[in-house]
Tab-separated table of C-alpha atoms and ligand atoms in Angstrom:
chain	number	residue	atom	x	y	z
A	1	MET	CA	67.461	65.954	103.577
A	2	HIS	CA	69.454	68.150	105.441
A	3	VAL	CA	69.143	72.081	103.730
A	4	ARG	CA	72.171	74.167	104.121
A	5	LYS	CA	72.457	77.252	104.883
A	6	VAL	CA	74.726	79.928	103.599
A	7	LEU	CA	74.859	83.731	104.673
A	8	LEU	CA	76.393	86.537	102.486
A	9	VAL	CA	77.823	89.463	103.653
A	10	ASN	CA	78.591	92.561	102.062
A	11	PRO	CA	81.119	94.345	104.414
A	12	TRP	CA	80.957	98.321	104.993
A	13	ILE	CA	83.541	100.489	103.089
A	14	TYR	CA	85.995	102.702	105.107
A	15	ASP	CA	86.931	106.099	103.204
A	16	PHE	CA	86.478	109.427	103.211
A	17	ALA	CA	83.910	109.582	100.547
A	18	ALA	CA	81.777	107.209	99.237
A	19	TYR	CA	78.886	106.575	96.713
A	20	ASP	CA	75.949	104.579	95.918
A	21	LEU	CA	76.317	104.951	92.564
A	22	TRP	CA	74.465	101.445	91.327
A	23	ALA	CA	76.721	99.851	93.616
A	24	LYS	CA	75.539	96.321	94.603
A	25	PRO	CA	77.959	93.249	95.264
A	26	LEU	CA	77.152	91.659	92.405
A	27	GLY	CA	79.579	88.698	92.183
A	28	LEU	CA	78.422	87.894	95.903
A	29	LEU	CA	74.990	87.564	94.527
A	30	TYR	CA	75.429	85.160	92.183
A	31	LEU	CA	76.932	82.486	93.437
A	32	GLY	CA	74.473	83.054	95.949
A	33	ALA	CA	72.130	82.268	93.384
A	34	MET	CA	73.800	79.255	91.789
A	35	LEU	CA	73.794	78.135	95.437
A	36	ARG	CA	69.986	78.712	96.229
A	37	LYS	CA	70.048	76.755	92.956
A	38	SER	CA	71.408	73.333	94.079
A	39	GLY	CA	69.274	73.591	96.926
A	40	CYS	CA	70.617	75.676	99.737
A	41	ARG	CA	68.847	78.535	101.985
A	42	VAL	CA	70.531	81.443	101.294
A	43	ASP	CA	70.581	84.401	103.848
A	44	LEU	CA	71.962	88.419	102.658
A	45	ILE	CA	73.438	90.960	104.916
A	46	ASP	CA	74.344	93.581	103.167
A	47	CYS	CA	75.951	96.127	104.777
A	48	LEU	CA	75.515	98.665	102.882
A	49	ALA	CA	71.966	99.097	102.037
A	50	TYR	CA	71.124	100.148	105.372
A	51	ASP	CA	69.002	103.354	106.112
A	52	GLN	CA	70.060	105.009	102.901
A	53	PRO	CA	69.253	108.712	102.079
A	54	ALA	CA	66.632	109.106	99.132
A	55	PRO	CA	67.776	108.421	95.744
A	56	LYS	CA	68.246	110.981	92.813
A	57	ALA	CA	66.368	110.195	90.000
A	58	TYR	CA	67.720	106.967	88.874
A	59	GLY	CA	68.400	105.271	91.696
A	60	GLN	CA	71.862	106.058	92.626
A	61	GLY	CA	72.866	107.816	95.692
A	62	MET	CA	74.236	108.169	99.559
A	63	PHE	CA	74.813	106.129	101.731
A	64	ARG	CA	74.444	105.905	105.698
A	65	ARG	CA	77.860	107.080	106.684
A	66	GLU	CA	79.315	107.756	110.659
A	67	ILE	CA	82.521	109.531	111.459
A	68	VAL	CA	85.131	107.113	112.567
A	69	ALA	CA	89.005	107.587	113.959
A	70	LYS	CA	91.339	107.425	110.676
A	71	PRO	CA	93.845	104.473	111.102
A	72	SER	CA	97.407	106.334	111.813
A	73	ALA	CA	98.314	105.111	108.371
A	74	LEU	CA	95.960	108.037	106.979
A	75	ARG	CA	95.804	110.467	109.863
A	76	HIS	CA	97.583	113.168	108.092
A	77	ILE	CA	94.808	113.080	105.766
A	78	PRO	CA	92.830	116.714	106.201
A	79	ARG	CA	89.790	115.322	105.518
A	80	HIS	CA	87.015	113.323	107.975
A	81	TYR	CA	87.243	109.402	107.879
A	82	ALA	CA	83.891	107.239	107.874
A	83	ARG	CA	82.049	103.922	107.615
A	84	TYR	CA	79.983	103.327	105.743
A	85	GLY	CA	76.696	101.597	105.927
A	86	MET	CA	75.000	100.719	108.616
A	87	PRO	CA	75.684	100.241	112.810
A	88	VAL	CA	77.182	97.625	113.826
A	89	GLU	CA	75.104	97.250	116.171
A	90	ALA	CA	72.207	96.679	113.328
A	91	PHE	CA	74.826	94.496	111.730
A	92	LYS	CA	75.316	92.329	115.257
A	93	SER	CA	71.827	91.935	115.977
A	94	GLN	CA	70.865	90.773	111.943
A	95	LEU	CA	73.583	88.451	113.370
A	96	ALA	CA	71.470	87.121	116.258
A	97	ARG	CA	68.504	87.123	114.796
A	98	LEU	CA	69.923	84.379	112.605
A	99	GLU	CA	70.399	80.533	112.575
A	100	PRO	CA	74.538	79.336	112.662
A	101	PRO	CA	74.582	78.902	108.506
A	102	ASP	CA	77.263	76.994	108.027
A	103	VAL	CA	79.162	78.248	105.237
A	104	VAL	CA	79.937	82.547	105.535
A	105	LEU	CA	80.781	84.295	102.311
A	106	VAL	CA	81.776	87.833	102.351
A	107	THR	CA	82.632	90.140	99.690
A	108	SER	CA	85.388	92.693	99.803
A	109	LEU	CA	86.592	95.289	97.215
A	110	MET	CA	88.484	98.270	96.887
A	111	THR	CA	91.955	97.275	98.588
A	112	TYR	CA	91.802	100.626	100.712
A	113	TRP	CA	88.305	99.010	101.922
A	114	TYR	CA	89.900	95.883	103.985
A	115	PRO	CA	88.896	96.876	107.582
A	116	GLY	CA	85.207	97.173	107.089
A	117	VAL	CA	85.977	93.494	105.976
A	118	SER	CA	88.102	92.191	109.340
A	119	GLU	CA	85.668	94.741	111.119
A	120	ALA	CA	82.965	91.773	109.553
A	121	ILE	CA	84.647	88.841	109.812
A	122	ARG	CA	85.875	89.606	113.164
A	123	HIS	CA	81.982	89.866	114.622
A	124	ILE	CA	80.697	87.317	111.810
A	125	LYS	CA	83.199	84.609	114.379
A	126	GLN	CA	81.824	86.075	117.991
A	127	ALA	CA	78.769	85.407	116.379
A	128	PHE	CA	79.261	81.364	114.702
A	129	ALA	CA	82.328	80.736	116.040
A	130	HIS	CA	82.319	77.245	114.126
A	131	THR	CA	80.730	78.530	111.162
A	132	PRO	CA	83.891	78.954	108.179
A	133	VAL	CA	83.360	82.026	107.143
A	134	VAL	CA	85.217	82.894	103.111
A	135	LEU	CA	86.342	85.801	102.188
A	136	GLY	CA	86.266	86.921	98.481
A	137	GLY	CA	86.162	89.575	95.442
A	138	VAL	CA	88.793	92.205	94.861
A	139	TYR	CA	91.106	92.737	97.546
A	140	ALA	CA	91.056	89.102	98.503
A	141	THR	CA	92.561	88.593	94.742
A	142	LEU	CA	94.842	91.532	94.600
A	143	CYS	CA	96.284	91.410	98.117
A	144	TYR	CA	95.541	87.928	98.532
A	145	GLU	CA	98.589	87.207	101.121
A	146	HIS	CA	97.707	90.462	103.569
A	147	ALA	CA	93.840	89.183	103.223
A	148	ALA	CA	94.945	85.795	104.053
A	149	ALA	CA	97.143	87.161	107.175
A	150	ASN	CA	94.851	90.161	108.750
A	151	SER	CA	91.293	88.786	107.412
A	152	GLY	CA	90.514	86.504	110.353
A	153	ALA	CA	88.912	84.345	107.289
A	154	ASP	CA	89.251	80.744	107.032
A	155	HIS	CA	89.633	80.595	103.068
A	156	VAL	CA	90.371	82.915	100.578
A	157	ILE	CA	89.301	82.851	97.337
A	158	ALA	CA	91.377	84.974	94.022
A	159	GLY	CA	90.106	85.396	91.290
A	160	GLU	CA	87.026	84.452	89.951
A	161	GLY	CA	84.887	82.590	92.729
A	162	GLU	CA	82.513	80.773	91.408
A	163	ALA	CA	84.086	76.893	90.314
A	164	LYS	CA	87.015	77.362	93.711
A	165	LEU	CA	84.006	78.207	95.870
A	166	MET	CA	81.985	75.247	94.732
A	167	SER	CA	84.455	72.330	94.593
A	168	LEU	CA	85.507	74.353	98.778
A	169	LEU	CA	82.210	74.185	99.511
A	170	SER	CA	81.967	70.045	97.823
A	171	ASP	CA	84.922	69.397	99.735
A	172	LEU	CA	83.501	70.977	103.018
A	173	TRP	CA	80.227	69.281	103.220
A	174	GLY	CA	80.884	65.844	101.247
A	175	GLN	CA	78.446	66.847	98.684
A	176	ARG	CA	78.821	67.996	94.485
A	177	ILE	CA	77.612	71.542	94.186
A	178	GLU	CA	78.209	72.285	90.702
A	179	ALA	CA	79.435	75.478	88.632
A	180	PRO	CA	78.254	75.564	85.243
A	181	ASP	CA	80.781	77.152	83.140
A	182	ASP	CA	78.831	78.353	81.087
A	183	LEU	CA	77.425	82.114	81.898
A	184	ASP	CA	74.170	81.815	80.140
A	185	ALA	CA	73.769	78.615	82.572
A	186	ARG	CA	73.934	80.671	85.631
A	187	ALA	CA	71.268	81.595	87.923
A	188	TYR	CA	69.983	85.182	87.695
A	189	PRO	CA	71.658	87.123	90.698
A	190	CYS	CA	69.994	86.854	93.551
A	191	LEU	CA	69.634	90.245	93.755
A	192	ASP	CA	65.787	90.638	95.383
A	193	LEU	CA	67.982	89.438	98.574
A	194	GLU	CA	68.343	93.127	98.771
A	195	PRO	CA	66.225	95.558	101.152
A	196	SER	CA	64.575	98.115	98.770
A	197	LEU	CA	66.218	97.113	95.734
A	198	ARG	CA	66.449	100.754	93.781
A	199	TYR	CA	67.647	99.368	90.643
A	200	GLY	CA	69.026	96.737	88.661
A	201	CYS	CA	72.806	95.114	88.190
A	202	ILE	CA	73.555	93.978	84.526
A	203	LEU	CA	76.414	91.969	83.392
A	204	THR	CA	76.614	90.342	79.725
A	205	SER	CA	79.742	89.342	80.331
A	206	ARG	CA	83.494	88.500	81.660
A	207	GLY	CA	86.083	89.897	81.005
A	208	CYS	CA	88.100	92.064	78.996
A	209	PRO	CA	89.403	91.707	75.583
A	210	TYR	CA	92.711	94.821	76.678
A	211	ARG	CA	95.080	94.614	78.797
A	212	CYS	CA	95.402	97.861	80.279
A	213	SER	CA	98.671	99.390	82.062
A	214	TYR	CA	96.894	101.269	84.941
A	215	CYS	CA	94.126	98.397	85.060
A	216	ALA	CA	93.514	94.840	86.891
A	217	ALA	CA	90.932	93.396	84.778
A	218	HIS	CA	92.736	90.583	83.467
A	219	VAL	CA	93.433	89.218	86.602
A	220	LEU	CA	89.752	89.895	88.437
A	221	SER	CA	88.287	87.483	85.471
A	222	ARG	CA	90.158	84.244	83.131
A	223	GLY	CA	88.850	85.780	79.923
A	224	PHE	CA	86.042	88.087	77.714
A	225	ARG	CA	83.545	85.361	77.610
A	226	ARG	CA	80.196	86.717	76.783
A	227	ARG	CA	76.473	85.331	77.166
A	228	ASP	CA	73.421	85.199	74.582
A	229	PHE	CA	71.761	88.453	74.042
A	230	HIS	CA	68.711	86.793	73.959
A	231	LYS	CA	69.005	85.510	77.453
A	232	VAL	CA	69.987	88.904	78.704
A	233	ALA	CA	67.112	90.704	77.349
A	234	ASP	CA	65.122	88.013	78.636
A	235	GLU	CA	66.426	89.259	82.203
A	236	ILE	CA	66.445	92.065	81.826
A	237	ALA	CA	62.705	91.991	81.221
A	238	PHE	CA	62.393	89.285	84.526
A	239	TRP	CA	63.516	92.417	86.418
A	240	ARG	CA	61.476	94.982	84.864
A	241	GLY	CA	58.659	92.456	85.410
A	242	ARG	CA	59.456	93.411	89.452
A	243	GLY	CA	59.259	96.790	88.552
A	244	LEU	CA	62.325	98.473	88.449
A	245	ASN	CA	63.235	101.262	86.112
A	246	ASP	CA	67.038	101.448	86.250
A	247	PHE	CA	69.523	99.229	84.976
A	248	ALA	CA	73.188	99.607	85.837
A	249	PHE	CA	75.656	97.730	83.288
A	250	TYR	CA	79.127	95.789	85.477
A	251	ASP	CA	80.301	95.253	82.094
A	252	ASP	CA	84.343	95.688	81.506
A	253	ALA	CA	83.571	95.652	78.009
A	254	LEU	CA	79.933	96.310	76.986
A	255	LEU	CA	80.375	97.351	73.668
A	256	ALA	CA	82.664	95.515	72.575
A	257	GLN	CA	81.876	93.754	68.302
A	258	SER	CA	78.858	95.409	69.120
A	259	GLU	CA	77.511	94.586	65.535
A	260	SER	CA	76.692	91.004	67.365
A	261	PHE	CA	76.128	92.215	70.331
A	262	ALA	CA	75.087	95.841	71.471
A	263	VAL	CA	73.064	96.365	68.915
A	264	PRO	CA	71.350	92.905	68.928
A	265	LEU	CA	70.943	93.767	72.309
A	266	LEU	CA	69.430	96.796	72.225
A	267	LYS	CA	67.426	96.182	69.416
A	268	GLU	CA	65.708	93.612	71.167
A	269	ILE	CA	65.333	95.362	74.117
A	270	ILE	CA	63.203	97.969	71.797
A	271	ASP	CA	61.183	95.409	70.084
A	272	ARG	CA	59.997	93.919	73.341
A	273	GLY	CA	58.724	97.543	74.344
A	274	LEU	CA	60.994	97.411	77.297
A	275	LYS	CA	61.127	100.489	79.622
A	276	VAL	CA	63.349	101.273	81.214
A	277	ARG	CA	66.963	103.220	81.947
A	278	PHE	CA	70.428	102.393	81.234
A	279	HIS	CA	73.443	103.802	82.867
A	280	CYS	CA	76.793	102.682	82.643
A	281	PRO	CA	79.131	103.608	85.625
A	282	ASN	CA	82.367	101.549	84.724
A	283	ALA	CA	82.288	103.492	81.059
A	284	VAL	CA	81.985	102.102	77.765
A	285	HIS	CA	84.535	102.356	75.173
A	286	ALA	CA	84.787	104.920	72.539
A	287	ARG	CA	86.050	103.023	69.962
A	288	PHE	CA	83.257	100.560	69.416
A	289	ILE	CA	80.621	103.935	69.115
A	290	THR	CA	79.402	104.407	65.690
A	291	PRO	CA	76.043	106.444	64.564
A	292	GLU	CA	74.147	103.137	64.571
A	293	LEU	CA	75.393	102.678	67.516
A	294	ALA	CA	74.369	105.444	69.306
A	295	HIS	CA	71.324	105.762	67.666
A	296	TRP	CA	70.342	102.575	68.876
A	297	MET	CA	71.414	104.058	72.673
A	298	ARG	CA	69.318	106.492	72.767
A	299	LEU	CA	66.089	104.641	72.081
A	300	ALA	CA	66.331	102.128	73.977
A	301	GLY	CA	67.100	104.104	77.257
A	302	PHE	CA	71.125	104.368	77.529
A	303	THR	CA	71.029	107.407	79.943
A	304	THR	CA	73.709	107.402	82.045
A	305	ILE	CA	77.078	107.550	79.974
A	306	ARG	CA	81.203	107.615	80.813
A	307	LEU	CA	83.096	107.160	78.069
A	308	GLY	CA	87.302	105.855	78.912
A	309	LEU	CA	89.566	108.486	77.357
A	310	GLU	CA	91.683	108.760	80.227
A	311	THR	CA	94.305	111.296	78.756
A	312	SER	CA	94.812	113.167	75.632
A	313	ASP	CA	98.122	112.408	75.738
A	314	PRO	CA	99.430	109.984	72.176
A	315	ALA	CA	102.095	108.638	73.797
A	316	ARG	CA	100.262	107.522	77.549
A	317	GLN	CA	96.635	106.067	75.233
A	318	PHE	CA	99.613	103.862	73.380
A	319	SER	CA	101.781	102.940	76.351
A	320	THR	CA	99.137	102.220	78.195
A	321	GLY	CA	97.077	99.934	76.442
A	322	ASN	CA	95.417	101.447	73.192
A	323	LYS	CA	91.962	101.261	73.650
A	324	VAL	CA	90.881	104.169	72.409
A	325	THR	CA	92.502	107.217	70.544
A	326	THR	CA	91.297	110.779	70.184
A	327	ASP	CA	89.947	110.919	67.412
A	328	GLU	CA	88.158	108.032	67.852
A	329	PHE	CA	87.078	109.941	71.412
A	330	LEU	CA	86.300	112.356	69.132
A	331	GLN	CA	84.142	110.625	66.602
A	332	ALA	CA	81.753	108.445	69.660
A	333	VAL	CA	80.815	111.869	71.229
A	334	ASP	CA	79.686	113.958	67.725
A	335	CYS	CA	77.809	110.629	66.845
A	336	LEU	CA	76.468	110.371	70.880
A	337	ARG	CA	75.833	114.129	69.518
A	338	GLN	CA	73.643	113.615	66.776
A	339	ALA	CA	72.067	110.487	68.476
A	340	GLY	CA	70.382	113.498	70.867
A	341	TYR	CA	72.668	113.736	74.280
A	342	GLU	CA	74.243	116.312	76.239
A	343	ALA	CA	77.540	117.002	77.361
A	344	LYS	CA	75.434	116.684	80.908
A	345	ASP	CA	74.451	113.147	79.592
A	346	ILE	CA	77.749	112.578	78.667
A	347	GLY	CA	80.544	111.932	81.407
A	348	VAL	CA	84.481	111.104	80.123
A	349	TYR	CA	86.663	109.672	82.593
A	350	LEU	CA	90.524	111.556	82.918
A	351	LEU	CA	92.794	109.610	85.182
A	352	CYS	CA	94.815	112.027	87.434
A	353	GLY	CA	97.705	111.662	89.129
A	354	LEU	CA	99.473	108.103	87.118
A	355	PRO	CA	103.754	107.926	88.289
A	356	HIS	CA	105.143	111.086	86.364
A	357	GLN	CA	102.203	112.355	84.979
A	358	GLU	CA	102.243	116.421	84.884
A	359	ALA	CA	99.152	118.105	85.732
A	360	GLY	CA	99.345	120.207	81.829
A	361	GLU	CA	98.743	116.261	79.940
A	362	VAL	CA	95.621	115.908	82.695
A	363	ARG	CA	94.903	120.204	81.925
A	364	ASP	CA	94.925	118.979	78.259
A	365	ALA	CA	92.981	116.354	78.632
A	366	ILE	CA	90.119	118.649	80.476
A	367	ARG	CA	89.907	121.081	77.777
A	368	LEU	CA	90.143	118.627	74.971
A	369	VAL	CA	86.551	117.029	76.446
A	370	HIS	CA	85.364	120.415	77.179
A	371	ARG	CA	85.232	121.282	73.673
A	372	SER	CA	83.993	118.106	72.179
A	373	GLY	CA	81.413	118.639	73.991
A	374	ALA	CA	81.054	116.290	76.608
A	375	ARG	CA	81.937	116.244	80.326
A	376	PRO	CA	84.955	115.837	82.319
A	377	ILE	CA	85.350	113.672	84.997
A	378	LEU	CA	88.657	113.380	87.139
A	379	ALA	CA	89.285	109.404	87.276
A	380	GLU	CA	92.043	110.187	90.917
A	381	TYR	CA	95.467	106.866	90.246
A	382	SER	CA	94.559	104.366	92.802
A	383	PRO	CA	97.496	102.313	92.296
A	384	ILE	CA	96.537	98.158	91.824
A	385	PRO	CA	98.365	95.478	92.835
A	386	HIS	CA	99.546	92.938	89.790
A	387	THR	CA	99.051	95.506	87.081
A	388	GLU	CA	101.690	96.422	84.597
A	389	LEU	CA	102.054	99.653	86.018
A	390	TRP	CA	102.597	98.001	89.629
A	391	ALA	CA	105.505	98.793	89.801
A	392	GLN	CA	105.962	102.377	88.573
A	393	ALA	CA	103.588	103.416	91.225
A	394	VAL	CA	105.843	102.072	94.244
A	395	GLU	CA	108.634	103.594	92.421
A	396	ALA	CA	107.132	107.022	92.172
A	397	SER	CA	104.902	106.870	95.395
A	398	PRO	CA	105.921	108.808	98.340
A	399	TYR	CA	104.430	106.194	100.517
A	400	PRO	CA	105.017	102.447	100.755
A	401	LEU	CA	102.015	100.754	98.638
A	402	GLU	CA	103.980	97.440	99.075
A	403	GLU	CA	103.028	97.360	102.891
A	404	GLU	CA	99.872	99.219	103.325
A	405	PRO	CA	96.875	98.481	101.005
A	406	LEU	CA	95.125	102.144	102.945
A	407	LEU	CA	97.830	103.961	101.198
A	408	HIS	CA	96.295	102.526	97.626
A	409	ASN	CA	93.281	104.711	98.692
A	410	ASN	CA	92.779	107.019	95.818
A	411	THR	CA	91.987	110.494	97.888
A	412	LEU	CA	95.433	110.335	99.165
A	413	LEU	CA	96.726	111.069	95.027
A	414	PRO	CA	99.272	108.467	95.793
A	415	CYS	CA	101.358	109.528	93.457
A	416	ARG	CA	101.630	113.198	93.718
A	417	TRP	CA	104.674	114.984	92.923
A	418	THR	CA	106.212	117.492	92.664
A	419	GLY	CA	104.965	117.769	88.631
A	420	PHE	CA	101.751	116.965	90.804
A	421	THR	CA	100.393	118.692	93.626
A	422	TYR	CA	97.713	118.421	95.398
A	423	ALA	CA	96.572	122.257	94.837
A	424	ARG	CA	96.630	121.511	91.145
A	425	TYR	CA	95.146	118.935	91.485
A	426	GLN	CA	92.178	121.318	93.484
A	427	GLU	CA	92.042	123.865	90.734
A	428	LEU	CA	92.521	120.951	88.036
A	429	LYS	CA	89.333	119.472	89.380
A	430	HIS	CA	87.560	123.075	89.965
A	431	GLY	CA	87.995	123.303	85.626
A	432	CYS	CA	86.197	120.474	85.011
A	433	ARG	CA	83.607	121.353	87.064
A	434	SER	CA	83.628	124.678	85.637
A	435	GLY	CA	85.070	124.597	81.768
A	436	SER	CA	87.712	127.678	83.223
A	437	GLY	CA	90.443	128.727	84.732
A	438	LEU	CA	93.067	126.250	84.062
B	1	LIG	S1	89.389	98.712	79.002
B	1	LIG	FE1	88.135	99.274	80.628
B	1	LIG	S2	88.781	97.138	81.665
B	1	LIG	FE2	89.620	96.614	80.413
B	1	LIG	S3	91.801	96.799	80.679
B	1	LIG	FE3	91.494	99.140	79.369
B	1	LIG	S4	90.887	100.185	81.234
B	1	LIG	FE4	90.204	97.297	81.917
């Protein structure tokens, strides 16, 4: 029987800054695993995993970068713009070493990173003129028309890709390929194809039970579903057995209903004697942290904790989705401190540059977080199509956001205005680090 060949490609990032905060193309690796399980031969070119400088303590670190010319829409930004990842020639020679695949799957992340997507597809098409290229991921979902018109892909898939991709490939190849809906029936993501793997990535659920006005989780996933915690522990043990110590959770709502999921999962990890460290760069919900949960998090090896507070303004907390109140946040920090965490371990994301947001609101939130015994981290707002806040962002921004995804880049502070200038943002950022001068 003819063995189908599949090439997975994780393209370059084009941006003013990028950092490997436990960043792997997990969705793409899940698709690769599903196809491998169905008998395909799967190869991966991860443009970002190339010649990375030595990692920091827990596997995170820098990407290799090359400074490149800025696109005209970003020419006014007084910062270097770079392509992160492998040299173009290295990508072309990796393509040249492969036999022509039956399909190439390209993923995408931030909408404003699309130049890396279209560049990768251009080279793929030059190398394999007759191979269909399928694009999925975040940019493909949120800017579907833009991606269909500009990426060069033969097929663009929006939203969760498994069922749609397997249906497309079944049609193209004339053979049925299964996409199990049950998350526990899916193969582990093919992280083994990644060169020099420094950490594992774990996804225990899909979607989020909340619907915050600035977030596209509801567009990217179709509802909140969870795996069996025993199966998640099996997967962590599997990767631990292959030498990985550090694991990043990719969930949107890891701690939701913690008594029936996070607490038993963490106890299971402790009972199995798994000596690992966990990191949650996506932030976890402060609302669900109890003294008991904080205790188990500490014992199980939670090391990098990020909470999403976003704002300390009660009206905005409510109007943006009510995922946490200030009292719940303060209780959560208290529980974590009681469990033994220090301020440096507890990073708290604060959104800044929301449409019509005053700088004083961000200043108040920074002060609150410092007083609470945690560490504030500014998260510059990036307007996201299909979110509730998108229309307000389009109306408030001095940039034509609907015309050009490059202008969604948070480095621009796309919704800045006289009440929140770039200079004031710089002061706040400094105050975030120093805890004074606000
Ligand atoms: S809780 Fe987090 S993941 Fe869920 S909708 Fe809100 S911001 Fe998005």
